Amino acid sequence: MKPILDAPSQRSPSSAFSLERAIVRLPVSNAVPASRQTLTRSRWWLWVGAACVVTLLVFVVCLGFGTQTISYSTIIAVIMGATTGPSMELGSSDPTSVILLQVRMPRVVLAFFVGGSLAMVGVALQALLRNPLADPFVIGISSGAALGAAIALLFGLGISVGSLSALPVCAFAGALLSLIIMYRISSAQYGFSVYTLLLAGVVLNAIFSAFIMFLTSIADPNQAFGMYAWLMGTLTGPDWPTLGILVLYLGAGLVILGIHAQSLNLLTLGEETARSLGVEVERVKKMVFLSAALLTGAVVSFSGIIGFVGLIIPHAVRLVVSADHRLLLPVAGLVGGMFLMLADTVARTALSPSEFPVGVITALVGGPIFLWLLTTRQTQLGMK
Amino acid sequence: MVNDHMASNVAYALDHVSFSYSRGKHAESEEVLKELSCLILSGRVLGILGPNGSGKSTLLKLLARVLRPLTGTIDILGESLSSLSQLDVAKRVALVPQETLQVFPFTIAEMVLMGRSPHHQGWGGWHWEDAQDLAVAQTAMEELDVAHLGNRLVTEVSGGERQRAVIARALVQEPQILLLDEPTAFLDLHHQLDIARIIKRLNRERGLTVVLVSHDLNLASQYCDQVLMLNHGRLAAMGSPQTVMKPDVIETVYGCSVLVDRHPQSGRPRVSLPL
C-alpha cells in the first residue's frame, strides 16, 4: 500500500479546527464500518426491521399525546381490542377509544404516510436529478400539485366526481407538469448543475404561487381561508375510508419506486453510464417520474404543502445507513413517517387546545438544514 | 462486407455510420461523425485519436450503444448492435467514462458491484448480489489494487483510486470489449503509467478487446496495436502506430507540425512539439 494513496493525509492540516466541519465529517469518516461495505440481505432485514419497530413505538407514543393524555396501556388495550375483538361496539361505547380510533389514529396514520411518501419521493428525485438538494417542495413539484388541487377545489371538480377522486388526479397532473418542466430545465444545460435546478425551483414556486394566490383572491372568503390553511400544510383528521383511498394511491407509487431501486442506484452514475450498465434509462425515468408525481399529487391533495421532509430525511439516512436505494428507500420512508408523526404531534399539542400547521415545523427544522448543507457541502454538490 | 472466416476476429464492423446530436432537418449539417466505415479487430488494443471535437467520444458512445447512429450499421461480435437489448449489450461491452461524478456516499465496493447488474434480470432491475457476484468483484478489486478501499466512500477517495475502481466495475461486467474514454486524463504521471499497464495486462492475459480514446499521442503509440485517427468526424487514418503517426498525417489532422522520432525502448513513434 502506498502512503500517497491514503486520503487522511490529504486533508489540509493548516486549516484551523472548525466545529462546523467536524460535525459534517463526523458521520462520514473516510471509511465506513466494514459491515457497511456492501448491502447484504441480513443487513437489509436488520435495518428495515429496526426501523419498523421504532416506527411502531413512535406511533404509540404519538397516540398518547393530545388534549387528553391517554396512557400507553390503554392505547395497546384499545388497539388489541379493535383488531381482534368486535371493534364497533367497543368503539362506540367508550369515549377514550372513540378519540383514539376515530380521531387521533387516522391523523397519526396520515402523518406517517405523508411523511414516508415525501421522504421516498425526495430519494427518487435526488437520484434522478443527481442532486442531493432535490425535494418535491424545493424544486416546485408540490406547488404544481397544489395548483392542480386548488383548481379542482375552486371549480368544484372535487365534488362532481365524488368528493375525492378528481382532487388527487388534478394534483397529480400539476405535479407531473412541474416535474417535466424541471427535468427539461435541468437536462437542457448539458450535464449537472445544482444552481440551475435550485433557481428554476424558486421561479417555478413563484409562478405556481402566483396562480394559487390569484385563485384564492377570486374565491369566496370562506373558501379562501380554508385554502390558506391547507396550503401551509396541515394534517386535519381524515376518516378511515378517505385514508384508504390515499393508501391506494401511495401504494401504487411506492411499489413502482421500490422495484426500480437498483436502477436508481445505477442512475446516480449518470444516464450514459447507467445505459452502458444495461438500464433502459428512458423507461425507468418515465416510471419514476410518474410515481413521484403520483405520490406528490396524492400527498399534497390530502395535506397541502409540507416542505423539506424529502430533503432532510434521505440525507440523514444516507449518512447513517446506506446510499444503496434498495435499503435507502424503505428506511427513508419509515424514518420520514416517524418524523412527520412526531412533528404533527408537536403541532397539535404544543399550543393546546389550538394547533398550528405541521408545515411550520418542517420548514423551521428543514430550512436551516438546507442552508447548512448548501454552505458546507459545496464541493460535494459540484458547486465548488 | 465481412467474410465469414474473418468474422471471428472482428469485434466491431462499422458500415457508413453517421451521427448527429440534433435530429430533424439540421441533423445532416451538424453531423459529428460522417460515413464512418472500419473494422475493429478483437483481442487488440485500438486507440482513437483526433483533435477536440473530432467525434472521438461520440464514436465510443456509439460502440457502447449509449447513443445510436443516425444512419449506417454497427455489428458487434457478428451480431447487429441495434438488435440487442441494452442488457445484452452490457454483458458484452463495458464503458469507462471520462469522469465519474458521484454526489452520494456509496462505498467503493457498492460501486464496483453495480457492474454486476447486467447479469441479473429482475423485475424493474431489482436483485440481490449472490456469492458469485461478490467473488467476481473481489477478484477485480484485487486486480486493480482497490480491494483495501472497499469500505471507503466514492466521494472521499482520490481521482486515481476512483478511476481504478471504475475500471474494476467495468471488469465485473465480464465484458469481451472494454471501452475507455481518456482513462488517464485526470491522473498524474505515476497513475497514468499504472492504468496504461493494467489495460495492457488485461488485454494480454484475458484477450480483452480494448478501445480507448486518448489525447496523448505517445501513450497511444506505446500501448495500442492499432490507432484510428478522426478529423472532423471522418476517418483520417487507421493502422499500426508506425503507419499512422507520421508527421504529415498528424499535421493534416491536428493542423500543426510535429517532430516524430523513435522511442528509445520500444522503437515506436514518439511525437514531440517543435520549438
XYZ file of C-alpha atoms in Angstrom:
659
model
C 0.000 0.000 0.000
C 1.452 3.305 -0.994
C 1.121 6.026 1.625
C 0.400 8.510 -1.164
C -2.996 6.901 -1.658
C -4.109 7.368 1.914
C -6.731 10.057 1.861
C -6.431 11.186 5.519
C -3.013 12.684 4.780
C -4.589 14.790 2.044
C -6.743 16.731 4.455
C -5.254 20.159 4.799
C -3.602 20.290 8.233
C -3.288 24.063 8.001
C -6.990 24.807 8.196
C -7.987 25.685 11.721
C -10.350 23.391 13.544
C -13.874 24.289 12.666
C -16.780 22.893 14.585
C -18.957 23.029 11.501
C -16.534 20.898 9.541
C -16.150 18.499 12.428
C -19.894 17.958 12.501
C -20.021 17.391 8.757
C -17.138 14.943 8.957
C -18.345 13.029 11.950
C -20.854 10.674 10.404
C -18.943 10.309 7.126
C -15.435 9.436 8.052
C -13.172 8.346 5.246
C -14.057 4.767 5.864
C -17.415 3.407 6.863
C -17.693 0.327 9.090
C -16.706 -2.830 7.233
C -20.253 -4.111 7.712
C -21.454 -1.260 5.504
C -19.159 -2.207 2.652
C -21.928 -3.850 0.650
C -25.605 -4.485 1.155
C -26.451 -7.977 2.324
C -29.847 -9.477 2.937
C -29.228 -9.727 6.684
C -28.199 -6.069 6.877
C -31.333 -5.133 4.929
C -33.614 -7.007 7.307
C -31.760 -5.652 10.330
C -32.233 -2.012 9.337
C -35.754 -2.336 7.958
C -36.802 -4.424 10.967
C -35.283 -1.955 13.425
C -36.939 0.961 11.628
C -40.312 -0.832 11.755
C -40.008 -1.454 15.498
C -39.066 2.164 16.231
C -41.891 3.343 13.968
C -44.382 1.311 15.979
C -43.063 2.756 19.232
C -43.271 6.308 17.876
C -46.789 5.556 16.631
C -47.957 4.532 20.105
C -46.197 7.479 21.766
C -47.824 9.937 19.346
C -51.246 8.412 20.021
C -50.781 9.136 23.721
C -50.387 12.876 23.278
C -53.322 15.205 22.773
C -55.712 17.460 24.617
C -56.418 14.408 26.744
C -53.410 12.263 27.595
C -54.087 8.565 27.178
C -51.891 6.003 28.900
C -49.963 3.552 26.761
C -51.594 0.552 28.405
C -54.998 1.912 27.381
C -53.760 2.534 23.832
C -52.443 -1.001 23.476
C -55.610 -2.451 25.004
C -57.816 -0.430 22.610
C -55.712 -1.359 19.577
C -55.760 -5.021 20.571
C -59.489 -4.831 21.143
C -60.097 -3.106 17.823
C -58.008 -5.528 15.799
C -59.136 -8.759 17.442
C -62.491 -8.209 19.112
C -65.778 -6.782 17.839
C -64.411 -3.270 17.344
C -67.610 -1.431 16.534
C -69.303 -1.975 19.881
C -66.142 -1.135 21.775
C -65.520 1.931 19.643
C -68.987 3.357 20.069
C -69.342 2.743 23.788
C -66.122 4.102 25.235
C -65.192 7.808 24.636
C -61.465 7.140 25.015
C -61.468 4.543 22.286
C -63.579 6.815 20.060
C -60.967 9.562 20.412
C -58.207 7.059 19.771
C -59.677 5.092 16.884
C -61.741 7.720 15.067
C -59.848 10.973 15.714
C -56.280 10.522 16.773
C -55.263 7.348 14.988
C -56.369 8.371 11.469
C -54.427 11.587 11.873
C -51.251 9.865 13.087
C -51.555 7.285 10.305
C -51.990 10.097 7.767
C -48.881 11.816 9.136
C -46.958 8.563 8.755
C -47.981 8.026 5.135
C -47.459 11.658 4.130
C -44.020 11.858 5.766
C -42.945 8.493 4.399
C -44.078 9.301 0.869
C -42.409 12.717 0.852
C -39.124 11.182 2.015
C -39.256 8.481 -0.674
C -40.140 10.978 -3.404
C -37.164 13.027 -2.222
C -34.901 9.981 -2.561
C -36.162 9.228 -6.076
C -35.878 12.824 -7.319
C -32.395 13.158 -5.871
C -31.230 10.035 -7.697
C -32.860 11.028 -10.969
C -31.589 14.601 -10.949
C -28.303 13.526 -9.299
C -28.787 16.304 -6.817
C -28.952 15.788 -3.046
C -30.851 19.063 -2.638
C -33.816 17.999 -4.748
C -37.016 17.879 -2.725
C -40.592 17.972 -4.035
C -41.158 21.275 -2.221
C -37.840 22.970 -3.030
C -37.968 22.309 -6.760
C -41.611 23.270 -7.164
C -43.305 19.880 -7.598
C -45.501 20.393 -4.530
C -46.634 23.825 -5.726
C -47.540 22.327 -9.081
C -49.623 19.715 -7.312
C -51.163 22.396 -5.093
C -52.162 24.458 -8.125
C -53.829 21.405 -9.655
C -55.642 20.729 -6.393
C -56.648 24.392 -6.000
C -58.167 24.403 -9.488
C -60.094 21.244 -8.659
C -61.323 22.699 -5.358
C -62.397 26.088 -6.699
C -64.090 24.901 -9.845
C -65.932 22.188 -7.987
C -64.286 19.343 -9.830
C -63.721 17.711 -6.478
C -67.397 17.467 -5.755
C -68.582 16.493 -9.202
C -66.723 13.211 -9.393
C -67.387 12.068 -5.850
C -65.580 14.244 -3.339
C -62.176 12.610 -3.619
C -61.312 11.103 -6.938
C -60.799 14.280 -9.016
C -58.742 16.160 -6.446
C -55.727 13.824 -6.373
C -55.930 13.402 -10.151
C -55.677 17.171 -10.713
C -52.873 17.397 -8.150
C -51.130 14.525 -9.935
C -51.420 16.373 -13.250
C -50.000 19.536 -11.678
C -47.102 17.632 -10.117
C -46.329 15.851 -13.379
C -46.362 19.128 -15.309
C -43.885 20.791 -12.978
C -41.699 17.653 -12.898
C -41.468 17.656 -16.676
C -40.606 21.366 -16.707
C -37.955 20.834 -14.028
C -36.435 17.896 -15.825
C -36.263 19.758 -19.130
C -34.558 22.682 -17.446
C -32.014 20.560 -15.599
C -31.093 18.436 -18.617
C -31.114 21.235 -21.221
C -27.831 22.527 -19.903
C -25.661 19.573 -20.798
C -24.683 17.915 -17.575
C -25.309 18.574 -13.962
C -25.970 21.957 -12.432
C -27.209 22.407 -8.883
C -27.689 26.150 -9.267
C -29.884 25.873 -12.357
C -32.113 23.410 -10.603
C -32.492 25.446 -7.411
C -33.073 28.723 -9.257
C -35.592 27.117 -11.552
C -37.316 25.671 -8.475
C -37.588 29.108 -6.872
C -39.054 30.618 -10.028
C -41.425 27.719 -10.608
C -42.627 28.034 -7.000
C -43.191 31.765 -7.548
C -45.192 31.196 -10.739
C -47.399 28.487 -9.244
C -47.891 30.508 -6.050
C -48.995 33.487 -8.141
C -51.632 31.350 -9.833
C -52.770 29.954 -6.498
C -52.971 33.442 -4.966
C -54.988 34.618 -7.944
C -57.375 31.711 -7.497
C -57.773 32.342 -3.755
C -58.427 36.026 -4.363
C -61.330 35.283 -6.682
C -62.698 32.614 -4.344
C -65.235 33.495 -1.659
C -63.691 34.363 1.744
C -64.670 31.145 3.492
C -63.187 29.004 0.786
C -60.085 31.202 0.665
C -59.466 30.841 4.386
C -59.654 27.072 4.149
C -57.253 27.117 1.237
C -54.688 29.199 3.095
C -54.693 26.762 5.992
C -54.376 23.851 3.585
C -51.526 25.455 1.630
C -49.450 25.777 4.771
C -49.556 22.051 5.204
C -51.982 20.635 7.698
C -52.957 17.148 8.695
C -56.552 17.534 9.784
C -58.108 14.280 10.815
C -59.391 12.266 7.894
C -61.849 9.388 8.219
C -60.806 5.816 7.569
C -62.337 5.440 4.059
C -60.531 8.632 2.922
C -57.281 7.252 4.300
C -57.924 4.031 2.419
C -58.059 5.924 -0.875
C -54.834 7.761 -0.059
C -53.090 4.495 0.775
C -54.235 3.093 -2.559
C -52.559 5.954 -4.461
C -49.451 5.840 -2.328
C -49.177 2.055 -2.514
C -49.098 2.145 -6.307
C -46.418 4.839 -6.333
C -44.291 3.198 -3.668
C -44.301 -0.214 -5.343
C -43.151 1.314 -8.641
C -40.361 3.213 -6.874
C -39.348 0.166 -4.866
C -38.852 -2.187 -7.780
C -36.677 0.390 -9.532
C -34.334 0.709 -6.552
C -31.380 -0.915 -8.276
C -31.932 1.145 -11.430
C -31.891 4.266 -9.255
C -28.511 3.152 -7.890
C -27.165 2.959 -11.422
C -28.778 6.255 -12.449
C -26.742 8.076 -9.787
C -23.734 7.310 -12.016
C -25.250 9.387 -14.805
C -27.624 8.417 -17.581
C -24.968 7.355 -20.061
C -23.177 5.133 -17.578
C -26.486 3.694 -16.411
C -27.323 2.847 -20.012
C -23.939 1.206 -20.519
C -24.757 -0.937 -17.461
C -27.940 -2.197 -19.087
C -30.575 0.185 -17.700
C -33.400 1.107 -20.082
C -32.973 4.697 -18.956
C -35.944 6.279 -20.751
C -38.399 3.692 -19.448
C -37.091 3.843 -15.883
C -37.181 7.649 -15.905
C -40.795 7.657 -17.071
C -41.831 5.178 -14.388
C -40.027 7.055 -11.611
C -41.422 10.413 -12.735
C -44.936 9.018 -12.876
C -44.700 7.513 -9.416
C -43.083 10.651 -7.966
C -45.907 12.757 -9.438
C -48.496 10.264 -8.189
C -47.100 10.317 -4.653
C -46.647 14.100 -4.521
C -50.090 14.670 -6.028
C -51.801 12.370 -3.547
C -49.912 13.735 -0.554
C -50.473 17.388 -1.468
C -54.178 16.918 -2.161
C -54.581 15.466 1.344
C -52.220 17.577 3.392
C -51.182 20.649 1.414
C -47.579 21.720 1.070
C -45.281 20.216 3.683
C -41.716 21.129 2.840
C -38.234 19.757 3.448
C -39.172 16.259 4.669
C -37.915 14.878 1.342
C -34.656 16.732 1.814
C -33.522 16.119 5.382
C -34.663 12.537 5.877
C -32.909 10.987 2.833
C -29.774 12.929 3.658
C -29.695 11.686 7.250
C -30.457 8.088 6.265
C -27.712 8.123 3.621
C -25.186 9.269 6.192
C -26.106 6.725 8.820
C -27.467 3.716 6.932
C -26.622 3.487 3.238
C -26.770 5.234 -0.115
C -27.975 1.980 -1.714
C -31.550 2.637 -2.806
C -32.679 -0.891 -2.002
C -32.135 -0.043 1.676
C -32.362 3.746 1.480
C -35.902 3.833 0.047
C -37.666 1.733 2.728
C -35.673 3.131 5.673
C -36.114 6.744 4.493
C -39.834 6.019 4.102
C -40.141 4.724 7.661
C -37.989 7.486 9.164
C -39.870 10.143 7.174
C -43.126 8.736 8.511
C -41.755 8.806 12.055
C -40.512 12.365 11.656
C -43.861 13.691 10.488
C -45.793 11.767 13.165
C -43.618 13.467 15.787
C -43.748 16.883 14.097
C -47.522 16.720 13.844
C -47.804 15.685 17.488
C -45.890 18.843 18.406
C -48.052 20.894 16.035
C -51.318 19.731 17.578
C -50.250 19.684 21.255
C -47.676 22.451 21.822
C -50.266 25.242 21.914
C -53.131 23.026 23.009
C -56.072 23.394 22.658
C -55.292 25.352 19.465
C -52.916 23.926 16.870
C -50.725 25.184 14.046
C -49.842 23.753 10.594
C -47.231 20.997 10.684
C -45.612 22.631 7.637
C -44.409 25.356 10.005
C -42.352 22.831 11.961
C -40.879 21.024 8.940
C -39.882 24.369 7.401
C -38.354 25.623 10.649
C -36.346 22.409 11.030
C -35.664 21.711 7.359
C -34.917 25.230 6.121
C -31.833 25.784 8.298
C -30.563 22.264 7.496
C -30.954 23.005 3.799
C -28.937 26.230 4.137
C -26.306 24.431 6.190
C -25.946 21.735 3.508
C -25.746 24.393 0.819
C -22.884 26.204 2.542
C -20.855 23.272 3.882
C -21.092 20.782 1.065
C -20.344 22.881 -1.981
C -17.554 20.737 -3.382
C -19.521 17.540 -2.967
C -22.501 19.130 -4.673
C -20.322 20.026 -7.639
C -20.715 23.740 -6.962
C -17.141 24.415 -5.786
C -18.782 -6.831 -46.293
C -17.094 -9.128 -43.776
C -16.028 -12.554 -44.954
C -17.137 -15.438 -42.760
C -13.668 -16.646 -41.950
C -12.764 -13.171 -40.787
C -15.859 -12.570 -38.713
C -14.500 -14.383 -35.664
C -11.659 -11.883 -35.192
C -13.828 -8.838 -35.675
C -15.100 -7.063 -32.575
C -16.863 -4.277 -34.420
C -17.782 -3.740 -38.042
C -18.913 -0.184 -38.808
C -20.638 0.432 -42.101
C -21.205 4.041 -43.190
C -22.011 5.227 -39.684
C -23.143 8.834 -39.295
C -24.266 10.546 -36.127
C -25.689 13.903 -35.151
C -26.764 15.217 -31.744
C -29.611 17.109 -33.391
C -32.437 15.319 -35.143
C -34.614 16.503 -37.982
C -33.665 18.858 -40.786
C -30.480 20.148 -39.137
C -29.200 16.646 -38.463
C -27.174 16.297 -41.623
C -25.469 19.687 -41.442
C -24.467 19.152 -37.808
C -23.102 15.646 -38.159
C -20.442 14.756 -35.618
C -19.493 11.534 -37.408
C -19.719 11.191 -41.176
C -19.901 7.971 -43.184
C -17.502 6.084 -40.933
C -16.622 2.559 -42.065
C -14.000 0.387 -40.379
C -13.272 -2.953 -38.747
C -12.106 -3.164 -35.145
C -10.270 -6.431 -34.539
C -10.882 -8.418 -31.396
C -8.145 -9.128 -28.885
C -6.318 -5.938 -29.806
C -5.900 -2.518 -28.251
C -7.220 0.224 -30.503
C -6.571 3.888 -29.834
C -8.950 6.540 -31.145
C -7.103 9.804 -31.705
C -8.030 13.183 -33.078
C -8.348 16.858 -32.195
C -11.013 18.267 -29.866
C -14.473 17.913 -31.348
C -13.421 15.349 -33.941
C -16.004 12.866 -32.642
C -13.822 10.518 -30.558
C -16.049 10.270 -27.509
C -19.137 10.148 -29.706
C -17.729 7.151 -31.546
C -17.028 5.404 -28.237
C -20.579 6.051 -27.052
C -21.941 4.625 -30.301
C -19.877 1.485 -29.705
C -21.349 1.174 -26.188
C -24.812 1.920 -27.617
C -25.209 4.781 -25.218
C -26.001 6.635 -28.453
C -27.486 5.210 -31.632
C -26.269 6.055 -35.149
C -28.316 8.362 -37.362
C -27.579 6.212 -40.406
C -25.409 3.193 -41.070
C -24.998 -0.027 -39.103
C -22.707 -1.318 -36.378
C -22.127 -5.062 -35.911
C -20.699 -6.295 -32.633
C -19.065 -9.743 -32.472
C -21.055 -10.809 -35.531
C -24.425 -9.509 -34.304
C -26.258 -6.325 -35.153
C -25.760 -3.881 -32.266
C -29.179 -2.317 -32.751
C -30.985 -5.659 -32.398
C -29.531 -6.421 -28.959
C -31.241 -5.357 -25.738
C -29.479 -2.826 -23.529
C -28.821 -5.632 -21.042
C -27.274 -7.884 -23.704
C -25.025 -5.070 -24.867
C -23.933 -4.506 -21.257
C -22.902 -8.166 -20.975
C -20.566 -7.784 -23.967
C -19.280 -4.245 -23.625
C -18.169 -2.174 -20.622
C -17.678 1.582 -20.814
C -15.345 3.568 -18.576
C -16.448 7.198 -18.880
C -14.026 10.080 -18.791
C -15.064 11.245 -15.363
C -17.230 9.653 -12.736
C -19.137 12.215 -10.712
C -20.842 10.775 -7.688
C -22.584 13.012 -5.207
C -23.984 10.262 -2.990
C -21.953 8.396 -0.355
C -21.737 4.966 -1.971
C -18.846 2.765 -0.875
C -16.243 1.686 -3.422
C -17.415 -1.906 -3.026
C -21.020 -0.901 -3.695
C -19.997 0.981 -6.817
C -17.889 -1.902 -8.148
C -20.750 -4.324 -7.530
C -23.069 -2.172 -9.652
C -21.158 -3.625 -12.605
C -22.830 -6.983 -11.890
C -26.309 -5.677 -12.590
C -26.326 -6.643 -16.311
C -26.068 -10.269 -15.158
C -29.329 -10.057 -13.237
C -32.698 -9.831 -14.863
C -35.005 -8.744 -12.090
C -38.395 -7.138 -12.177
C -37.589 -3.463 -12.825
C -33.934 -4.274 -12.179
C -34.313 -5.349 -8.536
C -31.875 -8.049 -7.484
C -29.600 -9.192 -4.687
C -25.914 -9.845 -5.281
C -25.067 -13.534 -4.930
C -21.840 -15.251 -3.885
C -20.570 -15.324 -7.458
C -21.064 -11.569 -7.819
C -19.070 -10.970 -4.651
C -16.291 -13.299 -5.813
C -16.029 -11.617 -9.217
C -15.978 -8.186 -7.574
C -13.310 -9.262 -5.086
C -11.060 -10.541 -7.896
C -11.488 -7.382 -9.947
C -10.827 -5.139 -6.975
C -7.640 -7.045 -6.160
C -6.556 -6.825 -9.781
C -6.979 -3.044 -9.789
C -5.494 -2.674 -6.296
C -8.641 -1.209 -4.755
C -9.609 -4.187 -2.556
C -8.401 -2.333 0.549
C -10.681 0.598 -0.337
C -13.889 -1.453 -0.249
C -15.451 0.389 2.655
C -14.245 3.859 1.679
C -16.730 6.284 0.161
C -16.585 7.079 -3.548
C -16.912 10.756 -2.702
C -13.831 10.688 -0.488
C -11.139 8.786 -2.412
C -8.620 10.347 -4.796
C -9.146 10.633 -8.550
C -6.722 7.808 -9.308
C -8.371 5.487 -6.812
C -11.808 6.288 -8.173
C -10.683 5.693 -11.761
C -9.242 2.293 -10.815
C -12.489 1.431 -9.067
C -14.453 2.407 -12.178
C -12.252 0.114 -14.283
C -12.860 -2.634 -11.700
C -16.597 -2.024 -12.145
C -16.174 -2.409 -15.895
C -14.329 -5.711 -15.385
C -17.009 -7.238 -13.168
C -19.378 -6.834 -16.102
C -17.185 -9.613 -17.563
C -17.210 -7.958 -20.971
C -15.462 -9.092 -24.120
C -14.852 -5.483 -25.095
C -13.637 -2.687 -22.851
C -14.188 0.912 -23.951
C -12.281 3.673 -22.181
C -12.762 7.408 -22.651
C -9.487 9.173 -21.845
C -8.692 6.797 -18.985
C -5.645 8.813 -17.909
C -6.933 12.345 -18.439
C -7.089 13.472 -14.804
C -4.222 11.386 -13.449
C -0.655 12.232 -12.559
C 2.277 10.536 -14.286
C 2.530 7.684 -11.819
C -1.144 6.774 -12.087
C -1.139 7.222 -15.871
C 1.516 4.542 -16.115
C -0.391 2.321 -13.664
C -3.601 2.483 -15.674
C -1.843 2.000 -19.016
C -0.043 -1.111 -17.737
C -3.233 -2.533 -16.261
C -5.046 -2.081 -19.576
C -2.234 -3.749 -21.474
C -2.144 -6.634 -18.990
C -5.898 -7.215 -19.227
C -5.585 -7.302 -22.989
C -2.719 -9.788 -22.883
C -3.971 -12.071 -20.129
C -7.693 -12.111 -20.842
C -7.688 -11.437 -24.552
C -9.892 -8.439 -23.825
C -10.563 -6.179 -26.787
C -9.762 -2.609 -25.740
C -10.847 0.574 -27.482
C -9.564 3.729 -25.856
C -9.948 7.390 -26.679
C -6.888 9.463 -25.933
C -5.402 12.903 -26.360
C -1.987 11.532 -25.521
C -0.371 10.503 -28.827
C 2.652 8.975 -27.119
C 0.608 6.888 -24.734
C -1.435 5.590 -27.665
C 1.709 4.859 -29.629
C 3.180 2.846 -26.747
C 0.163 0.806 -25.761
C -2.030 0.423 -28.850
C -1.747 -2.239 -31.535
C -3.748 -0.042 -33.873
C -4.717 3.582 -33.941
C -7.631 5.285 -35.654
C -7.402 8.987 -36.339
C -10.533 11.083 -36.697
C -10.731 14.523 -38.241
C -13.996 16.472 -38.282
C -15.956 13.264 -37.878
C -14.258 11.481 -40.762
C -11.763 8.666 -40.709
C -8.403 10.299 -41.420
C -6.130 7.290 -40.991
C -6.154 3.837 -39.467
C -3.417 1.275 -38.951
C -0.445 0.459 -36.764
C 1.114 3.380 -34.824
C 4.104 3.175 -37.159
C 1.990 3.751 -40.266
C -0.406 6.362 -38.853
C 1.795 8.504 -36.641
C 3.768 10.257 -39.285
C 4.489 13.999 -39.326
C 2.412 14.631 -42.454
C -0.661 12.734 -41.157
C -0.519 14.486 -37.778
C -0.054 17.864 -39.436
C -3.100 17.335 -41.665
C -5.283 16.216 -38.756
C -4.104 18.466 -35.921
C -3.019 21.416 -38.045
C 0.428 21.768 -36.534
C 3.811 20.399 -37.467
C 5.456 17.967 -35.065
C 8.689 16.031 -34.759
C 8.425 12.242 -34.823
C 11.318 10.052 -33.738
C 11.579 6.616 -32.120
C 11.002 5.689 -28.506
C 14.377 4.528 -27.115
C 12.948 1.302 -25.644
C 10.098 0.200 -27.879
C 11.093 1.792 -31.167
C 7.519 3.039 -31.539
C 6.897 6.536 -32.945
C 7.422 9.333 -30.419
C 5.788 12.686 -31.064
C 7.354 15.900 -29.811
C 6.308 19.505 -30.255
C 8.796 21.718 -32.133
C 10.339 24.805 -30.536
